[in-house]
């Protein structure tokens, strides 16, 4: 199924829809201490009712990880992250019944099993409260035992300790015990980096797939090499990359 999926996308990655960027559900802001890109999922910004948008958003987020790791790899694999996996953080702070979406949950399981197998290294579930305990008791029964073993449930009072052990403080925002800029919500986002995270923004800009209407990228302001297509094939003038050809790491 994985091979069929990639062939259907011509071996490339899934481009980000503008609506997904506006939601702010998923960001890829940094790497952890072992060089694994960190995918942060914020369920409080999710609204049930559009499972196909969630599916596309999840795919483009994980394709960011693939593109980032390939670009960074060069000629050698990472010594700290030789399997080229990611760390996932689910922050249930502020989430409640209005955010529960069983369709999206099953999409997450299916995509991780069939289209992006063995990419997730560890899953940290933050701000576990009574609401989440109910959700977990039901959801965990649907998970493969291997996935359950990867999950680390973190109570609110232990979030700072956990996150500073996983990610260097200079890369973490103050709410997680660090000194970096806050990870903005969708209403506060002013740049592409705020909308999708620094790693995802760099990948999208370098690949030329930032959707029209997205916030401006900080890299474009400072003339970063990422803004001029470094290490990507030159495209004929006037041709915009499509969602099927932006991430050639996925063949």
mmCIF file of C-alpha atoms in Angstrom:
data_model
loop_
_atom_site.group_PDB
_atom_site.id
_atom_site.type_symbol
_atom_site.label_atom_id
_atom_site.label_comp_id
_atom_site.label_asym_id
_atom_site.label_seq_id
_atom_site.Cartn_x
_atom_site.Cartn_y
_atom_site.Cartn_z
ATOM 1 C CA UNK A 1 0.000 0.000 0.000
ATOM 2 C CA UNK A 2 2.900 2.342 0.729
ATOM 3 C CA UNK A 3 4.337 1.900 -2.777
ATOM 4 C CA UNK A 4 0.943 2.484 -4.385
ATOM 5 C CA UNK A 5 0.459 5.618 -2.296
ATOM 6 C CA UNK A 6 3.810 7.059 -3.322
ATOM 7 C CA UNK A 7 3.267 6.211 -6.976
ATOM 8 C CA UNK A 8 -0.070 8.008 -6.851
ATOM 9 C CA UNK A 9 1.824 11.108 -5.679
ATOM 10 C CA UNK A 10 4.486 10.627 -8.371
ATOM 11 C CA UNK A 11 7.029 9.973 -5.645
ATOM 12 C CA UNK A 12 6.615 13.476 -4.254
ATOM 13 C CA UNK A 13 5.183 15.097 -1.151
ATOM 14 C CA UNK A 14 1.783 16.574 -0.395
ATOM 15 C CA UNK A 15 1.638 20.354 -0.645
ATOM 16 C CA UNK A 16 0.065 22.287 2.254
ATOM 17 C CA UNK A 17 -3.460 23.664 1.726
ATOM 18 C CA UNK A 18 -3.903 27.243 2.863
ATOM 19 C CA UNK A 19 -6.833 26.246 5.078
ATOM 20 C CA UNK A 20 -4.595 23.801 6.944
ATOM 21 C CA UNK A 21 -2.024 26.510 7.617
ATOM 22 C CA UNK A 22 -4.718 28.809 8.968
ATOM 23 C CA UNK A 23 -5.896 26.192 11.476
ATOM 24 C CA UNK A 24 -2.546 25.912 13.270
ATOM 25 C CA UNK A 25 -3.163 22.330 14.396
ATOM 26 C CA UNK A 26 0.292 20.990 13.518
ATOM 27 C CA UNK A 27 3.696 22.671 13.498
ATOM 28 C CA UNK A 28 7.259 21.413 13.016
ATOM 29 C CA UNK A 29 9.292 23.981 14.963
ATOM 30 C CA UNK A 30 12.623 22.308 15.772
ATOM 31 C CA UNK A 31 14.590 19.123 16.367
ATOM 32 C CA UNK A 32 14.944 17.313 19.670
ATOM 33 C CA UNK A 33 18.241 16.567 21.419
ATOM 34 C CA UNK A 34 18.788 13.527 19.169
ATOM 35 C CA UNK A 35 18.301 15.404 15.922
ATOM 36 C CA UNK A 36 14.755 14.173 15.344
ATOM 37 C CA UNK A 37 12.299 16.733 13.925
ATOM 38 C CA UNK A 38 9.520 17.475 16.392
ATOM 39 C CA UNK A 39 5.919 17.435 15.178
ATOM 40 C CA UNK A 40 3.681 19.303 17.626
ATOM 41 C CA UNK A 41 -0.049 18.595 17.415
ATOM 42 C CA UNK A 42 -2.389 21.005 19.219
ATOM 43 C CA UNK A 43 -5.883 19.440 19.406
ATOM 44 C CA UNK A 44 -7.376 22.592 20.935
ATOM 45 C CA UNK A 45 -7.309 24.168 17.463
ATOM 46 C CA UNK A 46 -9.000 21.217 15.769
ATOM 47 C CA UNK A 47 -12.661 21.333 14.818
ATOM 48 C CA UNK A 48 -14.328 18.096 13.657
ATOM 49 C CA UNK A 49 -16.168 17.989 10.366
ATOM 50 C CA UNK A 50 -13.502 17.943 7.635
ATOM 51 C CA UNK A 51 -11.613 14.687 7.906
ATOM 52 C CA UNK A 52 -10.167 14.952 4.392
ATOM 53 C CA UNK A 53 -8.503 18.275 5.214
ATOM 54 C CA UNK A 54 -7.080 16.656 8.334
ATOM 55 C CA UNK A 55 -5.776 13.751 6.256
ATOM 56 C CA UNK A 56 -4.042 16.059 3.771
ATOM 57 C CA UNK A 57 -2.684 18.220 6.592
ATOM 58 C CA UNK A 58 -1.252 15.222 8.387
ATOM 59 C CA UNK A 59 0.385 13.972 5.189
ATOM 60 C CA UNK A 60 1.999 17.283 4.326
ATOM 61 C CA UNK A 61 3.299 17.605 7.896
ATOM 62 C CA UNK A 62 5.020 14.216 7.847
ATOM 63 C CA UNK A 63 6.325 14.861 4.320
ATOM 64 C CA UNK A 64 8.021 17.956 5.774
ATOM 65 C CA UNK A 65 9.981 15.634 8.044
ATOM 66 C CA UNK A 66 11.042 13.467 5.109
ATOM 67 C CA UNK A 67 12.153 16.472 3.052
ATOM 68 C CA UNK A 68 13.996 18.057 5.978
ATOM 69 C CA UNK A 69 15.922 14.903 6.823
ATOM 70 C CA UNK A 70 16.877 14.267 3.208
ATOM 71 C CA UNK A 71 18.102 17.831 2.760
ATOM 72 C CA UNK A 72 20.121 17.666 5.966
ATOM 73 C CA UNK A 73 21.514 14.220 5.247
ATOM 74 C CA UNK A 74 23.799 15.135 2.350
ATOM 75 C CA UNK A 75 26.065 12.167 1.805
ATOM 76 C CA UNK A 76 25.874 10.726 5.324
ATOM 77 C CA UNK A 77 23.176 9.576 7.714
ATOM 78 C CA UNK A 78 22.851 11.270 11.085
ATOM 79 C CA UNK A 79 24.741 9.520 13.884
ATOM 80 C CA UNK A 80 22.097 10.570 16.416
ATOM 81 C CA UNK A 81 19.079 9.791 14.209
ATOM 82 C CA UNK A 82 20.225 7.108 11.726
ATOM 83 C CA UNK A 83 16.684 5.778 11.219
ATOM 84 C CA UNK A 84 15.526 9.296 10.280
ATOM 85 C CA UNK A 85 12.548 9.303 12.600
ATOM 86 C CA UNK A 86 10.554 12.104 14.197
ATOM 87 C CA UNK A 87 9.335 12.854 17.698
ATOM 88 C CA UNK A 88 5.663 13.689 18.089
ATOM 89 C CA UNK A 89 4.181 15.893 20.814
ATOM 90 C CA UNK A 90 0.436 16.007 21.402
ATOM 91 C CA UNK A 91 -0.383 18.931 23.682
ATOM 92 C CA UNK A 92 -3.909 18.491 25.029
ATOM 93 C CA UNK A 93 -3.770 21.736 26.993
ATOM 94 C CA UNK A 94 -7.017 23.631 26.421
ATOM 95 C CA UNK A 95 -8.635 20.749 24.520
ATOM 96 C CA UNK A 96 -12.105 19.493 25.400
ATOM 97 C CA UNK A 97 -15.154 17.689 24.102
ATOM 98 C CA UNK A 98 -15.540 20.100 21.187
ATOM 99 C CA UNK A 99 -12.216 18.860 19.801
ATOM 100 C CA UNK A 100 -12.938 15.123 19.933
ATOM 101 C CA UNK A 101 -12.907 13.645 16.423
ATOM 102 C CA UNK A 102 -12.891 9.870 16.139
ATOM 103 C CA UNK A 103 -12.667 10.036 12.350
ATOM 104 C CA UNK A 104 -9.464 12.063 12.585
ATOM 105 C CA UNK A 105 -8.114 9.644 15.195
ATOM 106 C CA UNK A 106 -8.626 6.658 12.899
ATOM 107 C CA UNK A 107 -7.094 8.590 9.986
ATOM 108 C CA UNK A 108 -4.014 9.190 12.139
ATOM 109 C CA UNK A 109 -3.677 5.477 12.883
ATOM 110 C CA UNK A 110 -4.167 4.504 9.236
ATOM 111 C CA UNK A 111 -1.688 7.022 7.846
ATOM 112 C CA UNK A 112 0.952 6.088 10.389
ATOM 113 C CA UNK A 113 0.549 2.384 9.706
ATOM 114 C CA UNK A 114 0.137 2.281 5.927
ATOM 115 C CA UNK A 115 1.594 5.463 4.425
ATOM 116 C CA UNK A 116 4.268 6.535 6.941
ATOM 117 C CA UNK A 117 5.337 3.332 8.707
ATOM 118 C CA UNK A 118 8.102 3.259 11.305
ATOM 119 C CA UNK A 119 8.772 7.008 11.160
ATOM 120 C CA UNK A 120 7.644 7.892 14.671
ATOM 121 C CA UNK A 121 10.209 7.348 17.401
ATOM 122 C CA UNK A 122 8.455 8.611 20.531
ATOM 123 C CA UNK A 123 5.062 10.145 21.256
ATOM 124 C CA UNK A 124 4.731 12.561 24.181
ATOM 125 C CA UNK A 125 1.181 13.347 25.269
ATOM 126 C CA UNK A 126 1.165 16.503 27.361
ATOM 127 C CA UNK A 127 -1.269 17.969 29.868
ATOM 128 C CA UNK A 128 -3.033 14.697 30.575
ATOM 129 C CA UNK A 129 -6.180 15.441 32.591
ATOM 130 C CA UNK A 130 -9.464 13.689 33.404
ATOM 131 C CA UNK A 131 -10.833 14.431 29.942
ATOM 132 C CA UNK A 132 -7.833 12.895 28.257
ATOM 133 C CA UNK A 133 -7.873 9.889 30.555
ATOM 134 C CA UNK A 134 -11.358 9.076 29.277
ATOM 135 C CA UNK A 135 -10.218 9.582 25.693
ATOM 136 C CA UNK A 136 -7.115 7.447 26.227
ATOM 137 C CA UNK A 137 -9.029 4.561 27.790
ATOM 138 C CA UNK A 138 -11.096 4.326 24.613
ATOM 139 C CA UNK A 139 -8.498 5.252 21.995
ATOM 140 C CA UNK A 140 -5.694 3.030 23.293
ATOM 141 C CA UNK A 141 -7.794 -0.060 22.644
ATOM 142 C CA UNK A 142 -7.586 0.726 18.912
ATOM 143 C CA UNK A 143 -3.805 1.110 18.891
ATOM 144 C CA UNK A 144 -1.251 -1.496 17.996
ATOM 145 C CA UNK A 145 0.724 -2.500 21.123
ATOM 146 C CA UNK A 146 3.891 -1.158 19.490
ATOM 147 C CA UNK A 147 2.292 2.292 19.182
ATOM 148 C CA UNK A 148 1.049 2.226 22.772
ATOM 149 C CA UNK A 149 4.559 1.466 24.007
ATOM 150 C CA UNK A 150 5.842 4.608 22.276
ATOM 151 C CA UNK A 151 3.355 6.835 24.107
ATOM 152 C CA UNK A 152 4.463 8.727 27.208
ATOM 153 C CA UNK A 153 1.613 10.385 29.136
ATOM 154 C CA UNK A 154 2.682 13.571 30.930
ATOM 155 C CA UNK A 155 0.658 15.302 33.646
ATOM 156 C CA UNK A 156 0.482 19.134 33.592
ATOM 157 C CA UNK A 157 2.902 19.534 36.500
ATOM 158 C CA UNK A 158 5.565 17.483 34.705
ATOM 159 C CA UNK A 159 5.344 19.081 31.251
ATOM 160 C CA UNK A 160 8.286 21.449 31.766
ATOM 161 C CA UNK A 161 10.556 18.689 33.069
ATOM 162 C CA UNK A 162 9.641 16.380 30.213
ATOM 163 C CA UNK A 163 10.016 18.929 27.439
ATOM 164 C CA UNK A 164 13.363 20.289 28.633
ATOM 165 C CA UNK A 165 14.688 16.741 28.736
ATOM 166 C CA UNK A 166 13.534 16.110 25.159
ATOM 167 C CA UNK A 167 14.323 19.488 23.552
ATOM 168 C CA UNK A 168 17.093 21.986 24.320
ATOM 169 C CA UNK A 169 15.738 25.011 26.281
ATOM 170 C CA UNK A 170 16.958 27.493 23.673
ATOM 171 C CA UNK A 171 14.547 25.877 21.201
ATOM 172 C CA UNK A 172 11.573 25.729 23.565
ATOM 173 C CA UNK A 173 9.101 28.546 24.252
ATOM 174 C CA UNK A 174 8.651 29.763 27.838
ATOM 175 C CA UNK A 175 5.442 27.781 28.385
ATOM 176 C CA UNK A 176 7.536 24.607 28.164
ATOM 177 C CA UNK A 177 10.435 25.892 30.240
ATOM 178 C CA UNK A 178 12.581 27.328 27.448
ATOM 179 C CA UNK A 179 13.784 30.693 26.220
ATOM 180 C CA UNK A 180 12.756 30.642 22.538
ATOM 181 C CA UNK A 181 9.942 32.602 20.912
ATOM 182 C CA UNK A 182 6.434 31.313 21.715
ATOM 183 C CA UNK A 183 4.828 28.803 19.380
ATOM 184 C CA UNK A 184 1.992 31.018 18.233
ATOM 185 C CA UNK A 185 -1.615 30.001 17.847
ATOM 186 C CA UNK A 186 -3.385 30.684 14.539
ATOM 187 C CA UNK A 187 -4.853 33.984 15.713
ATOM 188 C CA UNK A 188 -1.458 35.339 16.786
ATOM 189 C CA UNK A 189 0.562 34.083 13.804
ATOM 190 C CA UNK A 190 2.335 36.834 11.860
ATOM 191 C CA UNK A 191 4.825 34.791 9.820
ATOM 192 C CA UNK A 192 4.911 31.480 8.005
ATOM 193 C CA UNK A 193 7.171 30.211 10.773
ATOM 194 C CA UNK A 194 4.422 31.013 13.277
ATOM 195 C CA UNK A 195 1.883 29.136 11.178
ATOM 196 C CA UNK A 196 3.796 25.910 10.545
ATOM 197 C CA UNK A 197 7.021 26.010 12.583
ATOM 198 C CA UNK A 198 10.535 26.946 11.510
ATOM 199 C CA UNK A 199 11.452 23.583 9.977
ATOM 200 C CA UNK A 200 8.237 23.291 7.966
ATOM 201 C CA UNK A 201 8.500 26.902 6.795
ATOM 202 C CA UNK A 202 12.036 26.330 5.525
ATOM 203 C CA UNK A 203 10.994 23.189 3.647
ATOM 204 C CA UNK A 204 7.964 24.821 2.035
ATOM 205 C CA UNK A 205 9.892 27.933 0.988
ATOM 206 C CA UNK A 206 12.789 25.921 -0.409
ATOM 207 C CA UNK A 207 10.387 23.725 -2.363
ATOM 208 C CA UNK A 208 8.294 26.625 -3.634
ATOM 209 C CA UNK A 209 4.966 25.259 -2.366
ATOM 210 C CA UNK A 210 3.889 27.988 0.061
ATOM 211 C CA UNK A 211 0.203 28.527 -0.773
ATOM 212 C CA UNK A 212 -0.932 31.955 -1.872
ATOM 213 C CA UNK A 213 -2.392 33.779 1.101
ATOM 214 C CA UNK A 214 -0.020 32.311 3.690
ATOM 215 C CA UNK A 215 1.825 34.610 6.083
ATOM 216 C CA UNK A 216 5.193 35.943 4.828
ATOM 217 C CA UNK A 217 8.283 33.922 5.674
ATOM 218 C CA UNK A 218 11.001 35.356 7.883
ATOM 219 C CA UNK A 219 13.587 33.695 5.622
ATOM 220 C CA UNK A 220 12.374 35.736 2.670
ATOM 221 C CA UNK A 221 12.873 38.934 4.670
ATOM 222 C CA UNK A 222 16.486 38.203 5.484
ATOM 223 C CA UNK A 223 17.462 36.696 2.130
ATOM 224 C CA UNK A 224 18.020 33.179 3.435
ATOM 225 C CA UNK A 225 19.210 30.614 0.867
ATOM 226 C CA UNK A 226 15.980 28.760 1.578
ATOM 227 C CA UNK A 227 14.084 31.592 -0.081
ATOM 228 C CA UNK A 228 15.819 31.190 -3.425
ATOM 229 C CA UNK A 229 15.475 27.442 -3.915
ATOM 230 C CA UNK A 230 18.842 26.222 -2.678
ATOM 231 C CA UNK A 231 19.498 22.557 -3.558
ATOM 232 C CA UNK A 232 16.246 22.184 -5.490
ATOM 233 C CA UNK A 233 16.067 21.738 -9.225
ATOM 234 C CA UNK A 234 15.541 24.981 -11.104
ATOM 235 C CA UNK A 235 12.009 25.417 -12.394
ATOM 236 C CA UNK A 236 11.157 27.151 -15.670
ATOM 237 C CA UNK A 237 9.985 30.691 -15.104
ATOM 238 C CA UNK A 238 6.265 30.948 -14.597
ATOM 239 C CA UNK A 239 5.874 27.318 -13.550
ATOM 240 C CA UNK A 240 4.768 26.684 -10.010
ATOM 241 C CA UNK A 241 5.652 23.413 -8.354
ATOM 242 C CA UNK A 242 2.719 21.092 -7.828
ATOM 243 C CA UNK A 243 1.890 19.108 -4.733
ATOM 244 C CA UNK A 244 3.192 15.961 -6.396
ATOM 245 C CA UNK A 245 6.715 17.058 -7.178
ATOM 246 C CA UNK A 246 7.925 19.171 -4.270
ATOM 247 C CA UNK A 247 9.415 16.423 -2.101
ATOM 248 C CA UNK A 248 11.483 14.022 -4.145
ATOM 249 C CA UNK A 249 12.673 12.163 -1.034
ATOM 250 C CA UNK A 250 9.551 10.068 -0.889
ATOM 251 C CA UNK A 251 10.060 7.739 -3.837
#
